[in-house]
PDB file of C-alpha atoms in Angstrom:
ATOM      1  CA  UNK A   1      49.110 -78.363 -82.304  1.00 56.00           C
ATOM      2  CA  UNK A   2      50.538 -81.854 -82.084  1.00 66.00           C
ATOM      3  CA  UNK A   3      47.385 -83.586 -83.347  1.00 60.00           C
ATOM      4  CA  UNK A   4      47.553 -81.698 -86.641  1.00 68.00           C
ATOM      5  CA  UNK A   5      50.813 -83.439 -87.555  1.00 73.00           C
ATOM      6  CA  UNK A   6      49.115 -86.825 -87.118  1.00 76.00           C
ATOM      7  CA  UNK A   7      46.025 -85.898 -89.161  1.00 81.00           C
ATOM      8  CA  UNK A   8      45.734 -88.342 -92.089  1.00 90.00           C
ATOM      9  CA  UNK A   9      45.095 -86.340 -95.269  1.00 91.00           C
ATOM     10  CA  UNK A  10      43.705 -89.412 -97.047  1.00 94.00           C
ATOM     11  CA  UNK A  11      40.644 -89.112 -94.813  1.00 93.00           C
ATOM     12  CA  UNK A  12      40.071 -85.378 -95.393  1.00 90.00           C
ATOM     13  CA  UNK A  13      37.442 -86.371 -97.927  1.00 93.00           C
ATOM     14  CA  UNK A  14      34.115 -87.165 -96.273  1.00 94.00           C
ATOM     15  CA  UNK A  15      33.559 -89.815 -98.952  1.00 97.00           C
ATOM     16  CA  UNK A  16      36.776 -91.673 -98.053  1.00 97.00           C
ATOM     17  CA  UNK A  17      35.945 -91.287 -94.387  1.00 95.00           C
ATOM     18  CA  UNK A  18      32.527 -92.813 -95.090  1.00 96.00           C
ATOM     19  CA  UNK A  19      33.996 -95.621 -97.188  1.00 98.00           C
ATOM     20  CA  UNK A  20      36.445 -96.613 -94.484  1.00 97.00           C
ATOM     21  CA  UNK A  21      33.742 -96.334 -91.818  1.00 96.00           C
ATOM     22  CA  UNK A  22      31.607 -98.950 -93.530  1.00 97.00           C
ATOM     23  CA  UNK A  23      34.491-101.147 -94.675  1.00 98.00           C
ATOM     24  CA  UNK A  24      36.089-101.530 -91.238  1.00 96.00           C
ATOM     25  CA  UNK A  25      32.829-102.826 -89.749  1.00 96.00           C
ATOM     26  CA  UNK A  26      31.947-105.193 -92.628  1.00 96.00           C
ATOM     27  CA  UNK A  27      33.892-108.162 -93.967  1.00 95.00           C
ATOM     28  CA  UNK A  28      33.501-106.844 -97.515  1.00 97.00           C
ATOM     29  CA  UNK A  29      31.028-104.910 -99.624  1.00 98.00           C
ATOM     30  CA  UNK A  30      30.343-104.835-103.343  1.00 97.00           C
ATOM     31  CA  UNK A  31      30.650-101.746-105.510  1.00 97.00           C
ATOM     32  CA  UNK A  32      26.860-101.497-105.775  1.00 96.00           C
ATOM     33  CA  UNK A  33      26.379-101.927-102.025  1.00 97.00           C
ATOM     34  CA  UNK A  34      28.834 -99.100-101.364  1.00 98.00           C
ATOM     35  CA  UNK A  35      27.221 -96.946-104.040  1.00 97.00           C
ATOM     36  CA  UNK A  36      23.740 -97.436-102.568  1.00 97.00           C
ATOM     37  CA  UNK A  37      24.835 -97.094 -98.955  1.00 96.00           C
ATOM     38  CA  UNK A  38      26.767 -93.857 -99.493  1.00 97.00           C
ATOM     39  CA  UNK A  39      24.510 -92.566-102.302  1.00 97.00           C
ATOM     40  CA  UNK A  40      27.360 -91.895-104.748  1.00 97.00           C
ATOM     41  CA  UNK A  41      27.660 -91.922-108.508  1.00 97.00           C
ATOM     42  CA  UNK A  42      29.705 -94.654-110.174  1.00 96.00           C
ATOM     43  CA  UNK A  43      32.484 -92.249-111.166  1.00 97.00           C
ATOM     44  CA  UNK A  44      32.726 -90.541-107.792  1.00 97.00           C
ATOM     45  CA  UNK A  45      32.811 -93.847-105.938  1.00 98.00           C
ATOM     46  CA  UNK A  46      35.361 -95.349-108.330  1.00 97.00           C
ATOM     47  CA  UNK A  47      37.779 -92.441-107.964  1.00 97.00           C
ATOM     48  CA  UNK A  48      37.700 -92.554-104.160  1.00 98.00           C
ATOM     49  CA  UNK A  49      38.040 -96.339-104.081  1.00 98.00           C
ATOM     50  CA  UNK A  50      41.064 -96.029-106.379  1.00 97.00           C
ATOM     51  CA  UNK A  51      42.674 -93.516-103.999  1.00 97.00           C
ATOM     52  CA  UNK A  52      42.159 -95.862-101.042  1.00 98.00           C
ATOM     53  CA  UNK A  53      43.450 -98.814-103.047  1.00 97.00           C
ATOM     54  CA  UNK A  54      46.619 -96.901-103.998  1.00 97.00           C
ATOM     55  CA  UNK A  55      47.361 -96.266-100.320  1.00 97.00           C
ATOM     56  CA  UNK A  56      46.833 -99.999 -99.618  1.00 98.00           C
ATOM     57  CA  UNK A  57      43.987 -99.126 -97.224  1.00 98.00           C
ATOM     58  CA  UNK A  58      41.532-101.322 -99.101  1.00 98.00           C
ATOM     59  CA  UNK A  59      41.770-104.550-101.067  1.00 98.00           C
ATOM     60  CA  UNK A  60      39.817-105.260-104.245  1.00 97.00           C
ATOM     61  CA  UNK A  61      38.555-108.677-105.261  1.00 97.00           C
ATOM     62  CA  UNK A  62      37.138-109.274-108.730  1.00 95.00           C
ATOM     63  CA  UNK A  63      35.182-112.432-109.414  1.00 92.00           C
ATOM     64  CA  UNK A  64      32.125-113.644-111.261  1.00 92.00           C
ATOM     65  CA  UNK A  65      28.713-114.416-109.855  1.00 87.00           C
ATOM     66  CA  UNK A  66      27.542-116.718-112.613  1.00 90.00           C
ATOM     67  CA  UNK A  67      28.255-114.725-115.770  1.00 92.00           C
ATOM     68  CA  UNK A  68      28.027-111.384-114.005  1.00 91.00           C
ATOM     69  CA  UNK A  69      31.183-109.627-112.731  1.00 91.00           C
ATOM     70  CA  UNK A  70      31.274-108.888-109.010  1.00 93.00           C
ATOM     71  CA  UNK A  71      33.803-106.509-107.479  1.00 96.00           C
ATOM     72  CA  UNK A  72      34.088-106.408-103.691  1.00 97.00           C
ATOM     73  CA  UNK A  73      36.162-104.247-101.382  1.00 98.00           C
ATOM     74  CA  UNK A  74      37.470-104.776 -97.889  1.00 98.00           C
ATOM     75  CA  UNK A  75      39.637-102.880 -95.459  1.00 98.00           C
ATOM     76  CA  UNK A  76      43.210-104.076 -95.121  1.00 98.00           C
ATOM     77  CA  UNK A  77      45.050-104.340 -91.822  1.00 97.00           C
ATOM     78  CA  UNK A  78      47.047-101.241 -92.819  1.00 97.00           C
ATOM     79  CA  UNK A  79      43.818 -99.413 -93.660  1.00 97.00           C
ATOM     80  CA  UNK A  80      42.126-100.427 -90.430  1.00 97.00           C
ATOM     81  CA  UNK A  81      45.119 -99.226 -88.408  1.00 96.00           C
ATOM     82  CA  UNK A  82      45.340 -95.908 -90.301  1.00 96.00           C
ATOM     83  CA  UNK A  83      41.610 -95.303 -89.905  1.00 96.00           C
ATOM     84  CA  UNK A  84      41.666 -96.119 -86.181  1.00 95.00           C
ATOM     85  CA  UNK A  85      44.626 -93.784 -85.666  1.00 93.00           C
ATOM     86  CA  UNK A  86      42.835 -91.043 -87.601  1.00 93.00           C
ATOM     87  CA  UNK A  87      39.748 -91.413 -85.411  1.00 93.00           C
ATOM     88  CA  UNK A  88      41.961 -91.163 -82.325  1.00 92.00           C
ATOM     89  CA  UNK A  89      43.461 -87.917 -83.659  1.00 90.00           C
ATOM     90  CA  UNK A  90      39.961 -86.520 -84.209  1.00 89.00           C
ATOM     91  CA  UNK A  91      38.909 -87.549 -80.704  1.00 90.00           C
ATOM     92  CA  UNK A  92      42.027 -85.917 -79.233  1.00 86.00           C
ATOM     93  CA  UNK A  93      41.391 -82.751 -81.231  1.00 84.00           C
ATOM     94  CA  UNK A  94      37.823 -82.526 -79.936  1.00 86.00           C
ATOM     95  CA  UNK A  95      38.833 -83.314 -76.358  1.00 85.00           C
ATOM     96  CA  UNK A  96      41.664 -80.747 -76.376  1.00 81.00           C
ATOM     97  CA  UNK A  97      39.399 -78.012 -77.714  1.00 75.00           C
ATOM     98  CA  UNK A  98      36.552 -78.424 -75.238  1.00 62.00           C
TER      99      UNK A  98
END
């Protein structure tokens, strides 16, 4: 099956798939926004964000909002392309198996 070779293992995790889904349609989201939206624990979210950051699929920006730290995340061009290609593979897989 040709589509299997193009399947992106980074997105095997439903959490990473969810993270990329919301990050490609938003300019950026904070850690707490992602946590609330996807209903994840701090540790679980942090580990999956780290994995996406290591692949250069997301970009992290740390700043301060007054005296309070604010960390935001956004999809990179590389991440957007990889995610779009992964969705195309999934669509092809579904189409070919109907």
